[in-house]
Amino acid sequence: MDKHKRTGWKVMIPAGVLVSGLLLAGCGAADSSTDSAAAPQTGSTSAPAAEGTAASGTNSSTGSNTTAPADNTAGQPSTAGSKQTSASTDGSADLTAQREESSLQSTIKKVDGKDVVTNPESMTVIVNKDRYLPDGYEPPDLVVPDVAFSYDGVLEKSHMRKEAAGALEKLFKAAKSDDLDLRAVSGYRSYKRQVSIYNNNVATKGKAYTDRVSARPGTSEHQTGLAIDVSGPGIGYGLEQSFGKTAEGKWLKQHAAEYGFVIRYKKGADAITGYTWEPWHIRYVGKEVAQDVTAKDLTLEEYFDQDKIKQ
Ligand SMILES: [Zn+2]
């Protein structure tokens, strides 16, 4: 796919730009609706791709952020505005402190009757159906990771936060060296985009159904810029649970944590996370946390629950 490779893009997405992508639900699979493409008005130097091509798998598109992302290895503090991802030589003590600092209980405030997170820019922010991002939140450092995508061109959903994008590049490189064809399908999603998806779902499928399958605006983890849906050729680069049974899906489950990602919506954890099993949705939290969460076999909600931390 190197023939599609383009480098040197400035990939910061301008504020307020609404870019169309394949419409996805809470994460994605349950919502297959689409709307018309809207190209970025400014900022991006690339042409937008046609819509609805996410599952075609015939092309890949890569971009590259111009600055090397923080290499989030132990002992090296992150440079991406987070103090959550450094680790001392005593990893466990550091992780406990990190868990307490990012605990569900210590990172929430009531705003107009809603629980709103107080640490939206943290690599360990927990957003779910009960925990909203601040109104209109936009991540500070969105870039396009230099990885293979399931569609052509650069869209809003091509973006991730810089530190997460750097980690994704390493993850994809490792998959490729194991002869696997992992593709990025859907990353960042703006508040405005989620409003459009949600309203479209309510209009076409009703509110009750929509609330079951789709994240309310402000509650999608994709809005943090730290989550991305990925897939492989075994299921035509779609977002379905069967991805978990493909070579790419199995590899991802086994190796995601080594690169700082967790499979965010675990099998059988619906009551805790609010979502059914999504083997395609990975969330960046930093290497140490990801490895600890995975080793303990917890959801992020459990890992950052004050009561569990004390155990
Ligand atoms: Zn997702």
XYZ file of N, CA, C and O and ligand atoms in Angstrom, residues 27 222 229 278 281, ligand 1:
21
model
N -20.302 2.392 19.635
C -19.046 2.249 18.960
C -19.347 2.197 17.498
O -18.885 2.988 16.721
N -15.100 7.712 21.381
C -14.426 8.177 20.163
C -14.159 9.684 20.216
O -13.268 10.184 19.553
N -11.647 2.076 16.095
C -12.157 0.782 15.647
C -11.242 0.274 14.550
O -10.895 1.019 13.634
N -17.138 -5.723 21.921
C -16.678 -5.075 20.686
C -15.190 -5.375 20.510
O -14.338 -4.581 20.925
N -12.930 -2.465 18.994
C -12.785 -1.126 19.570
C -11.660 -1.131 20.605
O -11.787 -1.743 21.659
Zn -15.595 2.142 18.573
